[in-house]
Short mmCIF file of C-alpha atoms (C1' of nucleotides) in Angstrom, two decimals:
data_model
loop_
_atom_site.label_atom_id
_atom_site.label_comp_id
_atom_site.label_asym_id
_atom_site.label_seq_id
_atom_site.Cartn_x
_atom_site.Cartn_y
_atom_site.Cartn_z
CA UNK R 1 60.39 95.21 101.61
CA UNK R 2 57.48 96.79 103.91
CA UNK R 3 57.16 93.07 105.72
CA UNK R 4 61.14 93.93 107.17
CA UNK R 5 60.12 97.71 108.04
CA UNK R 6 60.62 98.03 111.98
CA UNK R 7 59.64 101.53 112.86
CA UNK R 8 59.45 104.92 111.24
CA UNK R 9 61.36 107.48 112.97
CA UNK R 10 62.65 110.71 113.50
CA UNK R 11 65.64 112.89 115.20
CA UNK R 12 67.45 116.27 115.08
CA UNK R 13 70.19 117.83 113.87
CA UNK R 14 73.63 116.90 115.82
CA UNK R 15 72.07 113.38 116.67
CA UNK R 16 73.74 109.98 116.26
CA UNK R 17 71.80 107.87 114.15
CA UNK R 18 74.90 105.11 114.97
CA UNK R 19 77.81 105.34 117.18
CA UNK R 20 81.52 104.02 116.94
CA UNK R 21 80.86 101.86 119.39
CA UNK R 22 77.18 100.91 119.12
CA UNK R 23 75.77 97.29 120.55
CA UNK R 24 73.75 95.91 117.23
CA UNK R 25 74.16 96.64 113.70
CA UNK R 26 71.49 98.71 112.57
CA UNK R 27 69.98 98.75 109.32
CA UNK R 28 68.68 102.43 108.16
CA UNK R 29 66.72 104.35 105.35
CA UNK R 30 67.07 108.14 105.22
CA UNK R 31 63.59 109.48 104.04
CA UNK R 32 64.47 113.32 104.88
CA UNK R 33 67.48 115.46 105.88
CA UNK R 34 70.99 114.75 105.42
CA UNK R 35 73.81 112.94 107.86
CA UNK R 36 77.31 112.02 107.43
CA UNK R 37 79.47 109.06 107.85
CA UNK R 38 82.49 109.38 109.56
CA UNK R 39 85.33 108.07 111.66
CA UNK R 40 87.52 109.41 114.16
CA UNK R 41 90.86 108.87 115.23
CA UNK R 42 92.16 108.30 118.92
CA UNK R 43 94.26 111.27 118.18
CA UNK R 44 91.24 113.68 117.89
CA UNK R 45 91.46 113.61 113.57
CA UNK R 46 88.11 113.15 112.06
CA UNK R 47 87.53 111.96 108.37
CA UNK R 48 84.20 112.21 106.67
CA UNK R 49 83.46 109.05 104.86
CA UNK R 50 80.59 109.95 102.98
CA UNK R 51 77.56 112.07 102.95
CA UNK R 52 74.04 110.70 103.10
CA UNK R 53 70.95 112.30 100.93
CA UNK R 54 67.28 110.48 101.38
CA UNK R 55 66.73 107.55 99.62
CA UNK R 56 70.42 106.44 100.96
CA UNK R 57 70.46 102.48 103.12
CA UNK R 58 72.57 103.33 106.12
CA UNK R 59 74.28 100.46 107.68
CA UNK R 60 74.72 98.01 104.85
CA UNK R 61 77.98 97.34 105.88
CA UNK R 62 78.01 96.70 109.60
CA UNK R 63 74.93 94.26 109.17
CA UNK R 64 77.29 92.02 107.03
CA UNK R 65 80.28 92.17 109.16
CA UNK R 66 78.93 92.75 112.82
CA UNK R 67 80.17 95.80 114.78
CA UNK R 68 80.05 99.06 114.32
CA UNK R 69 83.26 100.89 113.14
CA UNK R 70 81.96 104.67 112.10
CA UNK R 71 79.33 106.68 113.23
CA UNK R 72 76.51 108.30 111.33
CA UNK R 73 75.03 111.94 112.61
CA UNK R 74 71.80 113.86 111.67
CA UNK R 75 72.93 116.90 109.62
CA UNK R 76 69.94 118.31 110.04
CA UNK R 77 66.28 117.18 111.50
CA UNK R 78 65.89 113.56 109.56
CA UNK R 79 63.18 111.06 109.39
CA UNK R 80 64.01 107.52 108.47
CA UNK R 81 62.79 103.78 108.77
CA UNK R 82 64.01 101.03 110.73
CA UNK R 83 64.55 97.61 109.43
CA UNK R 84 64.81 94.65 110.89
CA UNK R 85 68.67 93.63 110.53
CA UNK R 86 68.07 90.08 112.00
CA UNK R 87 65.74 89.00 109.52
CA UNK R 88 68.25 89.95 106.44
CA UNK R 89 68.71 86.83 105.57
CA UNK R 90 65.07 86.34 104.53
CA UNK R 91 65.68 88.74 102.81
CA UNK R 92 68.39 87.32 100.67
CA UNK R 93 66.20 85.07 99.20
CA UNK R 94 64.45 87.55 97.04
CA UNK R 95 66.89 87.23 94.61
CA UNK R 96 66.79 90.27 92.94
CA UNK R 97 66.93 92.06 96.53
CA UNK R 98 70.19 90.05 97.13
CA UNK R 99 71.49 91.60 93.91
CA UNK R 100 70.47 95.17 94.81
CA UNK R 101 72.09 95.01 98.18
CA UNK R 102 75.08 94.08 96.53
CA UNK R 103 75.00 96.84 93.64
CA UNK R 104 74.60 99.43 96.06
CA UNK R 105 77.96 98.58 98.28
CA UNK R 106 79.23 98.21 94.66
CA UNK R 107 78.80 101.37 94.01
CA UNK R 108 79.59 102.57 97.48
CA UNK R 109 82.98 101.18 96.95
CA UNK R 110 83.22 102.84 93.61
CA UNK R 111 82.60 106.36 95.41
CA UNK R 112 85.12 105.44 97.84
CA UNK R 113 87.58 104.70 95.69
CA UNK R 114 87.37 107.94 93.98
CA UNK R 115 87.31 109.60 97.24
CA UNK R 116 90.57 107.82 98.25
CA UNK R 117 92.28 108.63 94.74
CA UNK R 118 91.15 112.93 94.94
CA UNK R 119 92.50 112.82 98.26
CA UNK R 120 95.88 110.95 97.35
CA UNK R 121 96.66 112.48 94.05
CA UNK R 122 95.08 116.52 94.24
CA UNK R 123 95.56 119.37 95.85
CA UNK R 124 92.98 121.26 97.28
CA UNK R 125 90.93 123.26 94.51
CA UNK R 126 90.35 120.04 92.88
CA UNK R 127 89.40 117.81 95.91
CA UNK R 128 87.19 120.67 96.28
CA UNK R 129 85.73 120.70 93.24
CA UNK R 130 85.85 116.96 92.71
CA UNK R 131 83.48 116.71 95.96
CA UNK R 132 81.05 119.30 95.00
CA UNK R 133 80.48 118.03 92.06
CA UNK R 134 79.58 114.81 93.05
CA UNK R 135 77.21 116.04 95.42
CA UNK R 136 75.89 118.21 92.85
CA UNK R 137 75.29 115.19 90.67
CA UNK R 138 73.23 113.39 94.05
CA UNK R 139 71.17 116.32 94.81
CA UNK R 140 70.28 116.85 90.83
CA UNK R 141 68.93 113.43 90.60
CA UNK R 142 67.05 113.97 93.53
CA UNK R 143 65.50 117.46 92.62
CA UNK R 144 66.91 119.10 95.25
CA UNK R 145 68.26 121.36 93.88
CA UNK R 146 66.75 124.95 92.62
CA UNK R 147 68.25 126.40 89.53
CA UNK R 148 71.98 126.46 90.48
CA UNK R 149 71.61 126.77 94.09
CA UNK R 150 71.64 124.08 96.72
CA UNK R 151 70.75 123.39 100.45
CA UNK R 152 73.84 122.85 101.92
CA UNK R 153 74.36 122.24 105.75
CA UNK R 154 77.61 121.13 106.27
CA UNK R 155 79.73 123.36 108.49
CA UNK R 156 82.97 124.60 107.41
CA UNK R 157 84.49 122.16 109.85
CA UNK R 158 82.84 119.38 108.16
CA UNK R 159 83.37 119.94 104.82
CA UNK R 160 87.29 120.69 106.01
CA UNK R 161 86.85 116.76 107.55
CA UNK R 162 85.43 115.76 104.13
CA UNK R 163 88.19 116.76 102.04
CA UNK R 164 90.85 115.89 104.73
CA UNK R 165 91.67 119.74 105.04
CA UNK R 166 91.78 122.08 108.20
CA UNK R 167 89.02 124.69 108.47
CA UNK R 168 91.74 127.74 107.97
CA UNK R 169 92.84 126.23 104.76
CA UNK R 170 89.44 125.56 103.38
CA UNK R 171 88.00 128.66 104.16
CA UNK R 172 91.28 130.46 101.44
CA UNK R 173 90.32 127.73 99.37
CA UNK R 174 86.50 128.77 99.09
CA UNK R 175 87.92 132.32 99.03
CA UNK R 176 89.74 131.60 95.64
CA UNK R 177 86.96 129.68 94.02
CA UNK R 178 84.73 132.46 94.88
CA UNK R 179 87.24 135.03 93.43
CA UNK R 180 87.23 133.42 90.37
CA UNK R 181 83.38 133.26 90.28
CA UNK R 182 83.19 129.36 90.30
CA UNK R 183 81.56 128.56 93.63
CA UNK R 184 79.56 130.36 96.27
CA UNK R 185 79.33 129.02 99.51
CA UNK R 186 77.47 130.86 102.15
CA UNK R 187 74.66 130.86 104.47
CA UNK R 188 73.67 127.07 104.52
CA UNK R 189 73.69 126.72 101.05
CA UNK R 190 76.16 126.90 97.58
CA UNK R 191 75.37 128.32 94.62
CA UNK R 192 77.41 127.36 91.67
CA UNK R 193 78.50 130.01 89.56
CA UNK R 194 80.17 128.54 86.52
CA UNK R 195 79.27 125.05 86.93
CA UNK R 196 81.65 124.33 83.39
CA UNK R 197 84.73 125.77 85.01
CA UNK R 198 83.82 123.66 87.96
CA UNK R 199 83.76 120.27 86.37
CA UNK R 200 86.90 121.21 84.55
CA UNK R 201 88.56 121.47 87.80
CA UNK R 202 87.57 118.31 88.95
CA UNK R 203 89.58 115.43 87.89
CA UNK R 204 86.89 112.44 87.80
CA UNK R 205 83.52 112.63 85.95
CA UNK R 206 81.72 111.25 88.88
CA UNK R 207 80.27 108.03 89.33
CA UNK R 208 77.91 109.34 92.00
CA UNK R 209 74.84 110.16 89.67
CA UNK R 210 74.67 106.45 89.31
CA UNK R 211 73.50 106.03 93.21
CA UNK R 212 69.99 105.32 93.17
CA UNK R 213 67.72 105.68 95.96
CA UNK R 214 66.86 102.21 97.87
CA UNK R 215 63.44 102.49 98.26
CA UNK Z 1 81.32 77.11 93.27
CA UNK Z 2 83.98 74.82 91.00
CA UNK Z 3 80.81 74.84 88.61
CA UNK Z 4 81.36 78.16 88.00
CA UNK Z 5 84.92 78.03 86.86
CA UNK Z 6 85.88 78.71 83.45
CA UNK Z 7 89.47 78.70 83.75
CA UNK Z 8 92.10 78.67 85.20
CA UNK Z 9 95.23 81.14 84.18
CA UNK Z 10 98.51 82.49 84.57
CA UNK Z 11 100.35 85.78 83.78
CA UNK Z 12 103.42 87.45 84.64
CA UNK Z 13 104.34 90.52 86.91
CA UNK Z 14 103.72 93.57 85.15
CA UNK Z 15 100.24 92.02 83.09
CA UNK Z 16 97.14 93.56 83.54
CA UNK Z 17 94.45 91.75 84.64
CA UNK Z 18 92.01 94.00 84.47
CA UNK Z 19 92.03 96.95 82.57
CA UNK Z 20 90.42 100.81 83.52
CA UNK Z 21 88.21 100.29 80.51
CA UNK Z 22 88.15 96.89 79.81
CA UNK Z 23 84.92 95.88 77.92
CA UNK Z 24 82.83 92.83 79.83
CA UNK Z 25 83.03 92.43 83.65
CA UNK Z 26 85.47 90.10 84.65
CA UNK Z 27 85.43 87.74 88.29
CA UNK Z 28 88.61 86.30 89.31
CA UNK Z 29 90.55 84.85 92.60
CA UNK Z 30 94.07 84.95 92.71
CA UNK Z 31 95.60 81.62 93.55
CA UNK Z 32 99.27 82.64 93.52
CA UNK Z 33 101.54 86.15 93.69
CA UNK Z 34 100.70 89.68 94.37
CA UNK Z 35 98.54 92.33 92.21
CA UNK Z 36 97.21 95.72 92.89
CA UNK Z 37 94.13 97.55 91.90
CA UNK Z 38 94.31 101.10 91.66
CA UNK Z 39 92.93 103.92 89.33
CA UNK Z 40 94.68 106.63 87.29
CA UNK Z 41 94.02 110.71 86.47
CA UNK Z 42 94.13 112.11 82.99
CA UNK Z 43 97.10 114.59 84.96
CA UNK Z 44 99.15 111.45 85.38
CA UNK Z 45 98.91 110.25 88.74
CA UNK Z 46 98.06 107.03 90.41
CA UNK Z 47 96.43 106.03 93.25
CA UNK Z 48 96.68 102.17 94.47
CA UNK Z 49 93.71 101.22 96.59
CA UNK Z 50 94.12 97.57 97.49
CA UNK Z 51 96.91 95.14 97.41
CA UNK Z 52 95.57 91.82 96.78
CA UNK Z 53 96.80 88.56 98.01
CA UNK Z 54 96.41 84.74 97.12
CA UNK Z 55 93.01 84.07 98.42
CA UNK Z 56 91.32 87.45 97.41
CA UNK Z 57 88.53 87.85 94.69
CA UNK Z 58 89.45 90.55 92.15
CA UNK Z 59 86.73 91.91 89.89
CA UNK Z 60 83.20 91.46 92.64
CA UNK Z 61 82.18 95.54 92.46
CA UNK Z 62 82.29 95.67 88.44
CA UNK Z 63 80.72 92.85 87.97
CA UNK Z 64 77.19 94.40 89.79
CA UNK Z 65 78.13 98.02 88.67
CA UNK Z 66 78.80 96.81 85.10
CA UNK Z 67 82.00 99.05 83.57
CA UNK Z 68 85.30 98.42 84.79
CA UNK Z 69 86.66 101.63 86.11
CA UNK Z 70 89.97 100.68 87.71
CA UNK Z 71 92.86 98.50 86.89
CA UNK Z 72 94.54 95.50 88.28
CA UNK Z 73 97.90 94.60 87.77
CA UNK Z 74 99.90 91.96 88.49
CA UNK Z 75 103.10 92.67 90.63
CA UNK Z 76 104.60 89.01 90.84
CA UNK Z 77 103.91 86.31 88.31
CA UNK Z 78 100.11 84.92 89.38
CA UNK Z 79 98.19 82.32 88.44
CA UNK Z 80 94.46 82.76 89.11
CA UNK Z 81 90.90 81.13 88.09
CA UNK Z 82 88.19 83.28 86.19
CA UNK Z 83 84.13 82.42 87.12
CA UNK Z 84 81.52 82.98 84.91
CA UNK Z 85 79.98 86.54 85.92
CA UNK Z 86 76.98 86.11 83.80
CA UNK Z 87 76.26 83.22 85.74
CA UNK Z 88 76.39 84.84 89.14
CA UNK Z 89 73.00 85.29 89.15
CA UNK Z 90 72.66 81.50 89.83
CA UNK Z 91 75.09 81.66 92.39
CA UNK Z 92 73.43 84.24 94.43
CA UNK Z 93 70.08 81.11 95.05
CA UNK Z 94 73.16 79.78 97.13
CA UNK Z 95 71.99 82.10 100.23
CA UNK Z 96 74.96 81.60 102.22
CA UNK Z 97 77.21 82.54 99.27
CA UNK Z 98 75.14 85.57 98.77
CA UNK Z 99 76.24 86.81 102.46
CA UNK Z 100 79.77 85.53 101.33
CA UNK Z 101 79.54 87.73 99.14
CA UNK Z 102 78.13 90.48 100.76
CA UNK Z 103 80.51 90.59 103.60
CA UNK Z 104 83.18 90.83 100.94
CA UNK Z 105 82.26 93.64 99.86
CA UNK Z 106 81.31 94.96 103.26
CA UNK Z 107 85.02 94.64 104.76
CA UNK Z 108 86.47 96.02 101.39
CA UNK Z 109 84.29 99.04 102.13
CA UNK Z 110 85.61 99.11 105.83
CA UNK Z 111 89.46 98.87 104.63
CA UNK Z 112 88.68 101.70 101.74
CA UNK Z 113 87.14 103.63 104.80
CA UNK Z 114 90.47 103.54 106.65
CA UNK Z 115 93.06 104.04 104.19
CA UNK Z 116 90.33 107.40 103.37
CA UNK Z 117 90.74 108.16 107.04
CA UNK Z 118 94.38 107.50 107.40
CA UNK Z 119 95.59 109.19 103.95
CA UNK Z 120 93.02 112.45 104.62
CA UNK Z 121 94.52 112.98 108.55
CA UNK Z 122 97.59 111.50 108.79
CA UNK Z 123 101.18 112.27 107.74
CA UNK Z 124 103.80 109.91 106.19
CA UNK Z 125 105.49 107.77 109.17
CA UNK Z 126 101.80 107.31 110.42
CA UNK Z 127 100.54 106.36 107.03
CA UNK Z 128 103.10 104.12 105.99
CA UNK Z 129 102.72 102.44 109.41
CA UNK Z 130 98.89 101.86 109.47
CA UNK Z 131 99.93 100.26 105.45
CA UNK Z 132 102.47 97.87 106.83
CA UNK Z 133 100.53 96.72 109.87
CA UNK Z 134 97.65 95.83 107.83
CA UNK Z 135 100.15 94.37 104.86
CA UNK Z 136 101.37 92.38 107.90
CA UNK Z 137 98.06 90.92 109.45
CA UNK Z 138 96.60 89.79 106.45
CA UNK Z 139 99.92 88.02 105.20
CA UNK Z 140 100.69 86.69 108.53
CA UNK Z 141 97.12 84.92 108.40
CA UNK Z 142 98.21 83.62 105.31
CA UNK Z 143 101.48 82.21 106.76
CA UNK Z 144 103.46 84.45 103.95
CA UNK Z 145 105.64 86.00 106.73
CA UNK Z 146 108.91 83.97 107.67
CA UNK Z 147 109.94 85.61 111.20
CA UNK Z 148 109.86 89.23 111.03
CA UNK Z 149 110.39 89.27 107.37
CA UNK Z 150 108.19 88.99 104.31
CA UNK Z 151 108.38 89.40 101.22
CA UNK Z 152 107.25 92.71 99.43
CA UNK Z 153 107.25 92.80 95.98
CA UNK Z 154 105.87 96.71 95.34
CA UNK Z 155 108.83 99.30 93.73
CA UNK Z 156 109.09 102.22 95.96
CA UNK Z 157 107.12 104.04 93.46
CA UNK Z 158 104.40 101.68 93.67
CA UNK Z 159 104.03 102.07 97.49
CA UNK Z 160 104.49 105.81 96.78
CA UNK Z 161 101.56 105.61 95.31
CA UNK Z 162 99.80 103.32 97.48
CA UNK Z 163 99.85 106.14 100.55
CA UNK Z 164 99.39 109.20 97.87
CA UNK Z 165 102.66 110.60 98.66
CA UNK Z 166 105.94 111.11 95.63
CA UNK Z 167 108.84 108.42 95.93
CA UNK Z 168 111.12 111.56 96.98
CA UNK Z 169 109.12 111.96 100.07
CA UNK Z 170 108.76 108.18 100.79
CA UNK Z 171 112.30 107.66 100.35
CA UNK Z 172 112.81 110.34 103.49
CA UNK Z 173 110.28 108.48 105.39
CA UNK Z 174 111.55 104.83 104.97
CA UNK Z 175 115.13 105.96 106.20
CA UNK Z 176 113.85 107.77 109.02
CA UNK Z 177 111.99 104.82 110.73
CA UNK Z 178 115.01 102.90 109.29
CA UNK Z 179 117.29 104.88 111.57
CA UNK Z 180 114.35 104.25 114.23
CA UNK Z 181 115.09 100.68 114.22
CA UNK Z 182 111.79 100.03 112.97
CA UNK Z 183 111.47 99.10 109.50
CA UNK Z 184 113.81 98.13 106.75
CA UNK Z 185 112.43 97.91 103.34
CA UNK Z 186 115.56 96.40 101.17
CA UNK Z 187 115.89 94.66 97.82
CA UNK Z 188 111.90 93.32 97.60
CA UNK Z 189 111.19 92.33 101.05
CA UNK Z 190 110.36 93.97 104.38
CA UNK Z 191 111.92 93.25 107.80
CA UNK Z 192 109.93 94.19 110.90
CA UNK Z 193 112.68 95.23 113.30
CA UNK Z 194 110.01 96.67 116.28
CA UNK Z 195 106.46 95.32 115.78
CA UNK Z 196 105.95 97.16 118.97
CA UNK Z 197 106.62 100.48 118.10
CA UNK Z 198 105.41 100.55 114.58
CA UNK Z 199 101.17 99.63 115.77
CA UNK Z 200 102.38 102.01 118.07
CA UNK Z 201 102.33 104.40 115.55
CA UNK Z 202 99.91 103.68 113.31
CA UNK Z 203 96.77 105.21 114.28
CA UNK Z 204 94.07 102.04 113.77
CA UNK Z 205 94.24 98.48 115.02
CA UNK Z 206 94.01 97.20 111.72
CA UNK Z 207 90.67 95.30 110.50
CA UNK Z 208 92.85 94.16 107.59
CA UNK Z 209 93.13 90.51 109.34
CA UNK Z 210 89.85 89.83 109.33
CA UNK Z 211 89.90 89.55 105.57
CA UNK Z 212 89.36 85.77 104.55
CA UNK Z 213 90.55 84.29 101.51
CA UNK Z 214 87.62 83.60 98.98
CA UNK Z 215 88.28 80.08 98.15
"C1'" DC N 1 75.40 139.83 129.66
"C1'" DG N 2 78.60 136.20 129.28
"C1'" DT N 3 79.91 132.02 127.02
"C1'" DC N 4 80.54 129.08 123.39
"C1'" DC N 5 81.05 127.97 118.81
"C1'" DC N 6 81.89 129.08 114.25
"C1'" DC N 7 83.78 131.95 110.82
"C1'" DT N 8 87.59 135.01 109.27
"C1'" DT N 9 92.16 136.59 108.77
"C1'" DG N 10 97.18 137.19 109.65
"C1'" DA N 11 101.95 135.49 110.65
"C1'" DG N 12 105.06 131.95 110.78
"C1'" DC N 13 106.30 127.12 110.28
"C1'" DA N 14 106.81 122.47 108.47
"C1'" DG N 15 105.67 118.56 105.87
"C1'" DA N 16 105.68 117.32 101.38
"C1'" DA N 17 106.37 118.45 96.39
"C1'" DT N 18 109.40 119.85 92.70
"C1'" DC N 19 113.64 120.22 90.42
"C1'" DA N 20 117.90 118.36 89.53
"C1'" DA N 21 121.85 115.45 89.50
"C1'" DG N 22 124.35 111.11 90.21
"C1'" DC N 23 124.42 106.08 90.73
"C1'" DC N 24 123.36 101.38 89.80
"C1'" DT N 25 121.17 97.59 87.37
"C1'" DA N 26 119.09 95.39 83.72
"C1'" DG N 27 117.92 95.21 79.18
"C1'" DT N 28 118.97 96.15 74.12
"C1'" DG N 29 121.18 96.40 70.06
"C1'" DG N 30 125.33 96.87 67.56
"C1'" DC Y 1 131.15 91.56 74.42
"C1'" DC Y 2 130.49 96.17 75.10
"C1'" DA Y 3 128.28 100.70 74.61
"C1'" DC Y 4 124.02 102.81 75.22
"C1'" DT Y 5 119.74 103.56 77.26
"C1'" DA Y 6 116.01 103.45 80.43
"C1'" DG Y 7 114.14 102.98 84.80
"C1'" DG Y 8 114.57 102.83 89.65
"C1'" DC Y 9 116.88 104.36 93.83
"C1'" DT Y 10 119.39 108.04 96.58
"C1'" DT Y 11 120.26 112.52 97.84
"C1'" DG Y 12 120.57 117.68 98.06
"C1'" DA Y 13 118.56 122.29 97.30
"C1'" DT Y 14 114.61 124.90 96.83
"C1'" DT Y 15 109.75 126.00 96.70
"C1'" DC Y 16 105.13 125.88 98.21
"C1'" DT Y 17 100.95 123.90 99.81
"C1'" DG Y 18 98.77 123.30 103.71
"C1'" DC Y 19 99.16 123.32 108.99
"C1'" DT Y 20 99.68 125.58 113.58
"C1'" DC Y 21 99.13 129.23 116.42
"C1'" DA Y 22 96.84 133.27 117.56
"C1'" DA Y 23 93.50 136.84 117.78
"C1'" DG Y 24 89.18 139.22 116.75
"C1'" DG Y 25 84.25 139.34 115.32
"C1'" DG Y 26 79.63 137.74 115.16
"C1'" DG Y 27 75.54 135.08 116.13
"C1'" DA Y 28 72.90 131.74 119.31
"C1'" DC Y 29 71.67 130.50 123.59
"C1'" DG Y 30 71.44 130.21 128.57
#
DNA sequence: CGTCCCCTTGAGCAGAATCAAGCCTAGTGG
DNA sequence: CCACTAGGCTTGATTCTGCTCAAGGGGACG
């Protein structure tokens, strides 16, 4: 996997890693920091496809279908490596590889279908919930978090774009969790503070614990 | 790929095909008729994330996640041909069937992405638009659309459930671009009555067309 | 010091859900 | 052959979740 390796490099918070529009597809490994997925709308909506933890292979998908459709921004400072999308196909041949590409847009697909179903079917404690948890379940596997605290540098707007809510609505949302002494969310980082009453809220037992880093 | 067929099948509108906790993974393409995949709550509701079409492959993401974790049901009678999963590995020496397989996944991804986008920023007429125009592309690349009509076999609750809104609400929706001179959903099919002005209103040029059957 | 952005909160509105009732069709069993 | 039932469609009345608009406060940064 080192032979495809590129370049190793590094940008700051607010950055585009990949733009709507860009020229090439772009294949990406997240070493540190976090980024979101996302897509906007002419009309000035934005939806937040996914969030992105190290370990994470940004760009599967626009590799195997050529142009770029959402754009990916640096949550905070990131480092990451560069592959060399042209030279996929080589890559394919390592059988096992092939089957490890595939596995993980399996289970991207998986994630997005639960997304899609939360955001259909629930109202807004439980998208909530449903999200947090998932993330939760990321961050665990990864260490990251400390006790029952996390990191967590999403703005209010974003998360709002994440669960397809507006900022004023979230924000009474987070105030009701936190009055019930299920969910702190302040100052760059959440702490959960029942994490049982929390999982009973949400409707899926995520699938997200599954996602294993790439490299 | 005929090597890999085990058999070929046929079941009636209302079967499941594949079932939210059916034991082995199962790979099928639909040769004939209509089914839909979609995943239930324990609260009762239902969220439909794909229609799928003569042509499409049913079954790709379990079969490298291992589990099945949503349903497919059959909406029309079908007939379709299973493949041997165990065997994919074999299949995947076949580099350029590997990438097939690949980009499959890929643009599934990319329409999951959308309906996410559309569903978590958009309201009904908008929704139901972006639905239809995509319905539209991929069956008018199939040649399943006879003028400005085609056939639409879903129930009204079944589309309900396809853009996360109640049948009540739906029902409101349908008559008002109805009295719009748009659309006219009527006894199982669909008649376009202003292609214009419905992409007009949905908010994405679709990438639903793009979508090439399997076999 | 001013500006910009984000968070916070209130008031009012509207899109969508719920509840409820009536209609029609198809299927079922007597 | 008909009565009964169940499920889907249609519609109205009502409720409420979530959105819009608006205004004020508090950093961060030039």
């Amino acid at each position: 996997m080192h032979a495809f390796k590129i370049a190793h490099e590094r940008t700051w918070a607010g950055d585009l890693l990949l733009a709507q529009d860009h020229p090439g597809p772009r294949l990406l490994t997240l070493y540190s920091g976090w980024a979101i997925r996302s897509r906007s709308l002419a009309s000035g909506e934005r939806q937040i496809l996914s969030v992105l933890l190290p370990g994470d292979l940004i760009g599967l998908e626009t590799v195997f279908r050529g142009g770029q459709s959402d754009s990916v921004e640096a949550l905070t400072d990131v480092t990451f490596c560069v592959f060399d999308s042209r030279r996929l196909d080589e890559l394919l041949n390592v059988k096992t590889l092939a089957r490890r590409l595939l596995s993980l847009l399996a289970l991207d697909q998986q994630q997005l279908s639960e997304r899609l179903t939360i955001i259909g079917a629930c109202d807004a404690p439980r998208n909530l919930a449903q999200f947090i948890c998932d993330l939760y379940d990321r961050l665990y596997g990864r260490r990251m978090v400390q006790g029952s605290r996390f990191k967590f540098p999403l703005s209010m707007r974003q998360l709002a774009d994440a669960l397809g809510l507006t900022t004023v609505h979230l924000h009474r949302t987070l105030r009701t969790v936190r009055e019930q002494g299920i969910l702190l969310f302040e100052g760059g980082s959440i702490e959960i503070r029942d994490l049982e009453r929390l999982r009973a809220l949400a409707p899926l037992t995520s699938s997200a614990a599954r996602k294993q880093p790439f490299v």
